[in-house]
GROMACS .gro file of C-alpha atoms in nm:
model
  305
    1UNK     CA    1  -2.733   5.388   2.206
    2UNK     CA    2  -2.872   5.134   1.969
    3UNK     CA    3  -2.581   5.092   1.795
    4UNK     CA    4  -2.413   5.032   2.161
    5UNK     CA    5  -2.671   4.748   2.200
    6UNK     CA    6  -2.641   4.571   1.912
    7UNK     CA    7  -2.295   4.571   1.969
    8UNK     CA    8  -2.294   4.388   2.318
    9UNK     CA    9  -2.558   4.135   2.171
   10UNK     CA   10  -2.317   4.075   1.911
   11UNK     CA   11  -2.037   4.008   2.143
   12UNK     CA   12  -2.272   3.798   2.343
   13UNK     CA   13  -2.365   3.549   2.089
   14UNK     CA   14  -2.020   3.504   1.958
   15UNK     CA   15  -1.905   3.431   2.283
   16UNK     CA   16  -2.198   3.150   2.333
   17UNK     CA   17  -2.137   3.015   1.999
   18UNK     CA   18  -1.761   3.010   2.120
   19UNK     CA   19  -1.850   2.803   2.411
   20UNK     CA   20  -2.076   2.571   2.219
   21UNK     CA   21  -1.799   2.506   1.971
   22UNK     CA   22  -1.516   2.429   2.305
   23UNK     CA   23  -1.785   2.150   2.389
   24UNK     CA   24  -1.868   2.032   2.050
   25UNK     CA   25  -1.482   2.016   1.948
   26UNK     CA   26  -1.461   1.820   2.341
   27UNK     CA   27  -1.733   1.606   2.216
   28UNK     CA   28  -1.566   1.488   1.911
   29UNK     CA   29  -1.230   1.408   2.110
   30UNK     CA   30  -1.434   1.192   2.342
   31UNK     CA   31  -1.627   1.023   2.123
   32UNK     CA   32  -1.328   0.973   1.890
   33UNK     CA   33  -1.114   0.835   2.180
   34UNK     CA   34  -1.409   0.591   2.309
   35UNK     CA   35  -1.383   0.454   1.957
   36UNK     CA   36  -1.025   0.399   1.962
   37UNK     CA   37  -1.020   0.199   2.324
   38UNK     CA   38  -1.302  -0.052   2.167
   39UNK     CA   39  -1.107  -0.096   1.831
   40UNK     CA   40  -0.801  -0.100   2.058
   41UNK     CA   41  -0.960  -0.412   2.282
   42UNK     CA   42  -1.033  -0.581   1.902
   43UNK     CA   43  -1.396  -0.616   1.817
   44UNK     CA   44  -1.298  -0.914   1.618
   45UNK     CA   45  -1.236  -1.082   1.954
   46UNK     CA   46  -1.667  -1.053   2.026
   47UNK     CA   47  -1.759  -1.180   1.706
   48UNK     CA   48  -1.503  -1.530   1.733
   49UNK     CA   49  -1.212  -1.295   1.517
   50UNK     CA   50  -1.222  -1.191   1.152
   51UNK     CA   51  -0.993  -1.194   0.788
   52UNK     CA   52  -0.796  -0.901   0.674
   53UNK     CA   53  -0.796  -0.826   0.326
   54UNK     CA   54  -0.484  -0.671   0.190
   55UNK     CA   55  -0.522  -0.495  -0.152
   56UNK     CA   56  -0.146  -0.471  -0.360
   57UNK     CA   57  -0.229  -0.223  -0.672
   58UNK     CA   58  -0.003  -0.046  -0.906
   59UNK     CA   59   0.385  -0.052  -0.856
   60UNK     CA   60   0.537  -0.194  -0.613
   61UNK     CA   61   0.775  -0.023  -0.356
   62UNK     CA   62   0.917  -0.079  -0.015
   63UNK     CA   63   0.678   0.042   0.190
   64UNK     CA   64   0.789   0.044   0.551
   65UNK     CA   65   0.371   0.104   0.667
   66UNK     CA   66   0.254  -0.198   0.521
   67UNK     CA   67   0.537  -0.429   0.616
   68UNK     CA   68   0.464  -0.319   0.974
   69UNK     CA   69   0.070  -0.316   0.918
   70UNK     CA   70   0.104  -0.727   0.826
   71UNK     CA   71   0.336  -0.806   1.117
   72UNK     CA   72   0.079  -0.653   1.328
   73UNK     CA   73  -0.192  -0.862   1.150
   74UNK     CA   74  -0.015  -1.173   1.217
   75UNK     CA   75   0.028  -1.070   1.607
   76UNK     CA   76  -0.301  -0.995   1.663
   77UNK     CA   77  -0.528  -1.309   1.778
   78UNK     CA   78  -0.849  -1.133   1.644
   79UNK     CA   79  -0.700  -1.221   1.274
   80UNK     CA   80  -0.755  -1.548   1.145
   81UNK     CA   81  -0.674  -1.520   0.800
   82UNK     CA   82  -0.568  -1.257   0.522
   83UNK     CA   83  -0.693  -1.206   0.131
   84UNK     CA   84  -0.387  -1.057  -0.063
   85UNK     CA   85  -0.602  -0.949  -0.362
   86UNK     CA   86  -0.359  -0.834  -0.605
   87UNK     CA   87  -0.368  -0.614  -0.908
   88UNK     CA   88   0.030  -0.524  -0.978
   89UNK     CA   89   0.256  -0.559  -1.305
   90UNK     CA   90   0.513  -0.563  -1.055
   91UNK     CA   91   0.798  -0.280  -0.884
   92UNK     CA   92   1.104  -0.302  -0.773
   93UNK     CA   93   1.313  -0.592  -0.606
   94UNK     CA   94   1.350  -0.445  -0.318
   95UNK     CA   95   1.019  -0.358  -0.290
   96UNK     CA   96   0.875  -0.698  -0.399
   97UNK     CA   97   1.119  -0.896  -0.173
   98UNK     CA   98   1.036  -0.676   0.194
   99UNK     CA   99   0.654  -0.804   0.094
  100UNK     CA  100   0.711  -1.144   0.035
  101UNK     CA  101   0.930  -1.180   0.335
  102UNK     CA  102   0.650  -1.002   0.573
  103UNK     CA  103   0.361  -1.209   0.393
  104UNK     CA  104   0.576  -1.563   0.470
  105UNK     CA  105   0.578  -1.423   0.838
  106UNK     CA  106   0.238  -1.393   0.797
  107UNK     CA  107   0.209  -1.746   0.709
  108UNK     CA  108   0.482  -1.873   0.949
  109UNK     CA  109   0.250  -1.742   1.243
  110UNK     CA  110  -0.013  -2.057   1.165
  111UNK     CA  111  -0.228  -1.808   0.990
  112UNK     CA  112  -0.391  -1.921   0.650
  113UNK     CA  113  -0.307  -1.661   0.328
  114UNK     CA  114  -0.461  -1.725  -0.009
  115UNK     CA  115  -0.371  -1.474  -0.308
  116UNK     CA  116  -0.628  -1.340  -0.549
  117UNK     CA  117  -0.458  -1.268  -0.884
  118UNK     CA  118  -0.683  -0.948  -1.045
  119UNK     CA  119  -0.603  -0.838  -1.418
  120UNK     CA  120  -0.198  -0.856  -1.389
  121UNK     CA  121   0.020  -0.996  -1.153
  122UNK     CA  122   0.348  -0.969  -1.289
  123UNK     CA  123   0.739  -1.021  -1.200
  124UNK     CA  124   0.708  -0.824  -0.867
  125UNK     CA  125   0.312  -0.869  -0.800
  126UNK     CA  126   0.377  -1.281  -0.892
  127UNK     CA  127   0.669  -1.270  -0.622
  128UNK     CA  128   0.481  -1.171  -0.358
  129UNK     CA  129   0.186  -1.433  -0.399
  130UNK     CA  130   0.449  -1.679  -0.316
  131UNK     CA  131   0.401  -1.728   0.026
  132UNK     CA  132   0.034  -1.793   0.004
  133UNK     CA  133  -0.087  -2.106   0.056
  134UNK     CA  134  -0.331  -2.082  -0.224
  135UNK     CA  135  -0.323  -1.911  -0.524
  136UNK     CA  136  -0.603  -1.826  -0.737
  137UNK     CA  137  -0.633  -1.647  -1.081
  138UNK     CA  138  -0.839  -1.550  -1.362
  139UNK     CA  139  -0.829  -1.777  -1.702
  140UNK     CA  140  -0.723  -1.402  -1.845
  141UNK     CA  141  -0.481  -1.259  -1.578
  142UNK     CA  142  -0.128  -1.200  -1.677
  143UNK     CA  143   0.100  -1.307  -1.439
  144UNK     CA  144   0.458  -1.438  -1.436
  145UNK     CA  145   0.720  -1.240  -1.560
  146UNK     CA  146   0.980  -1.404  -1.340
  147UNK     CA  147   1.262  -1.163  -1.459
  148UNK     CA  148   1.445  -0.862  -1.377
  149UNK     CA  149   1.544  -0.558  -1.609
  150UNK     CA  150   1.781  -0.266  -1.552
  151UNK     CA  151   1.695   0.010  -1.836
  152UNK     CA  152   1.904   0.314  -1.899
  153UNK     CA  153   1.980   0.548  -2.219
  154UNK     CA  154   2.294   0.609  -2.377
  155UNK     CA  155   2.299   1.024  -2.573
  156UNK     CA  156   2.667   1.045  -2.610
  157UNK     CA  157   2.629   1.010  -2.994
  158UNK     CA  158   2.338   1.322  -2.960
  159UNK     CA  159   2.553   1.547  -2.742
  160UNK     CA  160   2.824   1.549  -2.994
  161UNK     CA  161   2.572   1.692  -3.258
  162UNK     CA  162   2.495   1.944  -2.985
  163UNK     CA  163   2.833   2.046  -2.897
  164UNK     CA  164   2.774   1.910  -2.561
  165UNK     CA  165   3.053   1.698  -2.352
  166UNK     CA  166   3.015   1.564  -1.976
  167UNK     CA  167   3.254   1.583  -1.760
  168UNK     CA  168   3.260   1.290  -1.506
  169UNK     CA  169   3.539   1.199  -1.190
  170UNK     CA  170   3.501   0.885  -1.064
  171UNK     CA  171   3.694   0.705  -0.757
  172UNK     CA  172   3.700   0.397  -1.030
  173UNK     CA  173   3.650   0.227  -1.367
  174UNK     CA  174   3.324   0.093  -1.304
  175UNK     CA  175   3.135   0.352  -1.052
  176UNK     CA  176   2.866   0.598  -1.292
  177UNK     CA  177   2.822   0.296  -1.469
  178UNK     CA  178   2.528   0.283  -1.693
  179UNK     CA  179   2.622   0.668  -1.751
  180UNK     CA  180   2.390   0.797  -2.001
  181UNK     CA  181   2.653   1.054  -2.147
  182UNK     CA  182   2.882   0.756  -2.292
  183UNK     CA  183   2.875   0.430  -2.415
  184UNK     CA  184   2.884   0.117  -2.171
  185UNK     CA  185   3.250  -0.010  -2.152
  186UNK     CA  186   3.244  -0.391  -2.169
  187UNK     CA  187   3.418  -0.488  -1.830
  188UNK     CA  188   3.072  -0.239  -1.681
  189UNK     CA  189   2.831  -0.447  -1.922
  190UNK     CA  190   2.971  -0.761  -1.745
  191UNK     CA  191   2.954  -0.632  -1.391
  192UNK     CA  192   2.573  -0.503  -1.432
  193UNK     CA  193   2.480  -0.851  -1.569
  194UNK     CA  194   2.641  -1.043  -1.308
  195UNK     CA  195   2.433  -0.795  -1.077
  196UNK     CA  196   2.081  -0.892  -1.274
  197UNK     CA  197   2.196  -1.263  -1.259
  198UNK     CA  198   2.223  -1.265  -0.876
  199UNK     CA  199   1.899  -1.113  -0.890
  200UNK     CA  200   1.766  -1.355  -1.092
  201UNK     CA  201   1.872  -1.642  -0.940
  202UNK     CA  202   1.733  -1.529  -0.600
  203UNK     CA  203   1.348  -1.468  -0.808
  204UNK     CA  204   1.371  -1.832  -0.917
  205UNK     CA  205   1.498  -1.939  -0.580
  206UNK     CA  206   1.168  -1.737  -0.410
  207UNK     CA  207   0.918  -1.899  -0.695
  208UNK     CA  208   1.071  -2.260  -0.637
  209UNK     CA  209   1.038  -2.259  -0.280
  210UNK     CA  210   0.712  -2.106  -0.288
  211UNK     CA  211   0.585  -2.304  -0.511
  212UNK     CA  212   0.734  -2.641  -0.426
  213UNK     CA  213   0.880  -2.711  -0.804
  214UNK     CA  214   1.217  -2.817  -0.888
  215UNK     CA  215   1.441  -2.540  -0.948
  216UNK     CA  216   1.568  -2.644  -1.326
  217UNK     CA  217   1.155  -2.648  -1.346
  218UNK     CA  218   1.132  -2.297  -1.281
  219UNK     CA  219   1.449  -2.163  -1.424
  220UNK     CA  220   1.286  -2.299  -1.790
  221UNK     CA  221   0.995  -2.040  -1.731
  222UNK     CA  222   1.182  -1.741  -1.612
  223UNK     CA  223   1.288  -1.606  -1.915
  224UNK     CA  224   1.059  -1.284  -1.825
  225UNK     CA  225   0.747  -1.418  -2.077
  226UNK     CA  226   0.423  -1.342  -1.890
  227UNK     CA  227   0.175  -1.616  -1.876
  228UNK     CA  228  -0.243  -1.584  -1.887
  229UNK     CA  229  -0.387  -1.747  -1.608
  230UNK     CA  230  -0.480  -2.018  -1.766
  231UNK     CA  231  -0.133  -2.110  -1.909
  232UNK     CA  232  -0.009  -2.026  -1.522
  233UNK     CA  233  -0.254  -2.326  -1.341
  234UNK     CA  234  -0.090  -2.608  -1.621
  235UNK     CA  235   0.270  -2.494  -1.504
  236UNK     CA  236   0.186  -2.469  -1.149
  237UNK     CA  237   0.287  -2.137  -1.095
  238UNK     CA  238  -0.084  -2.094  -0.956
  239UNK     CA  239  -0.322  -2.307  -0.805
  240UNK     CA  240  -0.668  -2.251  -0.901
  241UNK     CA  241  -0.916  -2.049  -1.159
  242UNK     CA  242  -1.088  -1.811  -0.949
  243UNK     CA  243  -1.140  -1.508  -0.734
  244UNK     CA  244  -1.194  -1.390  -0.386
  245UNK     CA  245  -1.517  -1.580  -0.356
  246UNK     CA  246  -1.372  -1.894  -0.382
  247UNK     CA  247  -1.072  -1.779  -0.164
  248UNK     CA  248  -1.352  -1.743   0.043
  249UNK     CA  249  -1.480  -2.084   0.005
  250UNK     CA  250  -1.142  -2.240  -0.006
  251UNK     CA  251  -1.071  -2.065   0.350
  252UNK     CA  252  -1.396  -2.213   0.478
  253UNK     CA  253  -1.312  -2.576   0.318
  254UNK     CA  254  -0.963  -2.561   0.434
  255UNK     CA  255  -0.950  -2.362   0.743
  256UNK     CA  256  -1.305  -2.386   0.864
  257UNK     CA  257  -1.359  -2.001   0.881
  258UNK     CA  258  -1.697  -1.948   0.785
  259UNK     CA  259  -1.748  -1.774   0.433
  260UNK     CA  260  -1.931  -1.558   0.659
  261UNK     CA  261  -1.671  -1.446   0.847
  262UNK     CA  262  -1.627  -1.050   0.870
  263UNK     CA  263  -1.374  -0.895   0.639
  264UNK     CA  264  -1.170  -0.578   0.698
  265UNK     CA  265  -0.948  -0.399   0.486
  266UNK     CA  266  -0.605  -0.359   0.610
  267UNK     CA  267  -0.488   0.006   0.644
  268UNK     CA  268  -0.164   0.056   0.701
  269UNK     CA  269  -0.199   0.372   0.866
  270UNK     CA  270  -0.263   0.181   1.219
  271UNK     CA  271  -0.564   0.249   1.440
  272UNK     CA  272  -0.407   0.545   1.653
  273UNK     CA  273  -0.301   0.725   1.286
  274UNK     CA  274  -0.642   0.682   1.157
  275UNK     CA  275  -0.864   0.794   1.452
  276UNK     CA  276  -0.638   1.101   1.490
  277UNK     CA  277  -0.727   1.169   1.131
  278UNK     CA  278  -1.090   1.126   1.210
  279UNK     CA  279  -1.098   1.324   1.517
  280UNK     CA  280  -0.912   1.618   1.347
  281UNK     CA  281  -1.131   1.611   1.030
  282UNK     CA  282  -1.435   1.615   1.297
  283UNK     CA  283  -1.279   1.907   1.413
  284UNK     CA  284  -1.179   2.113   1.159
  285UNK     CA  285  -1.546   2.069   0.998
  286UNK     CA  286  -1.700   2.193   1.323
  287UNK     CA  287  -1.429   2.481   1.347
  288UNK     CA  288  -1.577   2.573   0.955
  289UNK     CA  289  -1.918   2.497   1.013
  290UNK     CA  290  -1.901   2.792   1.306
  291UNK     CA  291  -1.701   3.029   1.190
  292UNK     CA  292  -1.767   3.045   0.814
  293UNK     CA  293  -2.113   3.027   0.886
  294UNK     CA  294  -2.360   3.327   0.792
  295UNK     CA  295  -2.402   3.461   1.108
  296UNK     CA  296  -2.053   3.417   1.212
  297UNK     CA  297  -1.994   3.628   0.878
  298UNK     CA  298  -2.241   3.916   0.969
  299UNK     CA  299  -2.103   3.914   1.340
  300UNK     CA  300  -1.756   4.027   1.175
  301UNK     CA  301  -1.859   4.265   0.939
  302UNK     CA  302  -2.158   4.427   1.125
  303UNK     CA  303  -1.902   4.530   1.404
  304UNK     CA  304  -1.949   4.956   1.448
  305UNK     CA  305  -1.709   5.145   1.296
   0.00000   0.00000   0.00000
């Protein structure tokens, strides 16, 4: 009979705390979705708008989030301004040419970019602080490297030690070519560095334009040496010694937006992506927090046999 008792008031209390958790859980989605429809309306808008800062570290790759996440900064009225703080010793050219062309559609909107150079901004991360219209660096920060490099390996001389021999079919002469199982035929050598010269030519197009020098100018100083920042503000390739507080004052000088003005980091998640993460991490931590609990524990395995 006891036993019988403690049962139902065992069944009892999970079944409250199951009810409390369906409300908590509803609480959570509400609260979470009244916090997307006032970032939705743009709480920049109250406060007279605000400056993104977008933060470029490591290598550089085309990455389809961020491309959208600055064309959505440069639609949205609430912006009035971006920081591209930058701390990259470059990527690819792919990569590196997708940003620039989304940052100068940043700019093209009317909407001021500066570019803070960090520790290295090099070959790729230099590319895409082209489109600002001013850009800053430290007297140390390496930057430059207007270049491009194709790297491969060549083992065929190793393989014949080994007793090792590739066997390749290709549709013609020059496809699987750098092959790393045999030497680089000449008429491939002079395709691939035709390839890098187109390449090349576009990079010093990019930095001319950007940078408003004469293109014989720049073609002298892309020979892929990296420059400190320093060296960089005599050849023109940047514009001032400093960092995002005088970006800051710059924008205020320039622009008149107060050095006051709020910043927020650009995610390129999106608002919708990142308040579903919230609201599910909410979630999941209340789920947890119930049923891993201690008495959720003893409800289980207090049960009568």
């Amino acid at each position: 009979m006891t036993a019988s008792l403690e049962h139902d008031l065992l069944v009892d209390r999970r079944r409250l705390k199951r009810r409390l958790l369906a409300w908590r859980v509803a609480a959570v989605l509400l609260a979470a979705a009244a916090l997307f429809a006032i970032l939705g309306r743009g709480l920049g808008d109250v406060a007279g708008g605000h400056l993104v800062r977008l933060a470029v570290e490591g290598t550089i790759t085309d990455d389809r989030k961020v491309i959208e996440a600055i064309d959505e900064a440069a639609r949205n009225p609430a912006v009035r301004g971006m920081i591209l703080a930058i701390d990259s010793p470059g990527g690819t050219v792919a990569g590196g040419e997708g940003l620039h062309h989304a940052l100068a559609r940043f700019r093209a909107a009317g909407k001021p970019l500066t570019a803070v150079m960090g520790g290295t901004a090099a070959s790729a991360g230099y590319m895409i602080a082209l489109p600002a219209e001013r850009v800053f660096a430290r007297e140390s920060t390496l930057t430059g490297s207007i270049g491009v490099i194709l790297q491969s390996f060549e083992a065929s001389e190793l393989m014949e030690m080994l007793g090792i021999r590739a066997e390749m079919l290709t549709s013609g002469a020059l496809k699987g070519q750098p092959n790393p199982f045999r030497p680089m035929t000449p008429e491939a050598r002079q395709a691939l560095q035709a390839v890098i010269a187109d390449m090349h030519a576009q990079f010093v197009g990019l930095v001319a334009t950007g940078r408003g020098l004469p293109r014989e100018q720049v073609a002298a100083l892309a020979d892929g040496r990296v420059y400190t920042g320093r060296q960089a503000l005599e050849l023109k390739l940047v514009d001032a010694i400093g960092g995002e507080a005088e970006a800051r004052a710059w924008l205020a000088e320039a622009h008149g937006i107060p050095a006051g003005t709020a910043l927020r980091e650009m995610d390129p998640r999106g608002t919708a992506e990142r308040m579903l993460g919230l609201s599910l991490r909410a979630a999941m931590k209340a789920l947890v927090s119930e049923w891993l609990a201690i008495d959720g524990a003893r409800a289980v395995w207090q049960l009568p046999r």
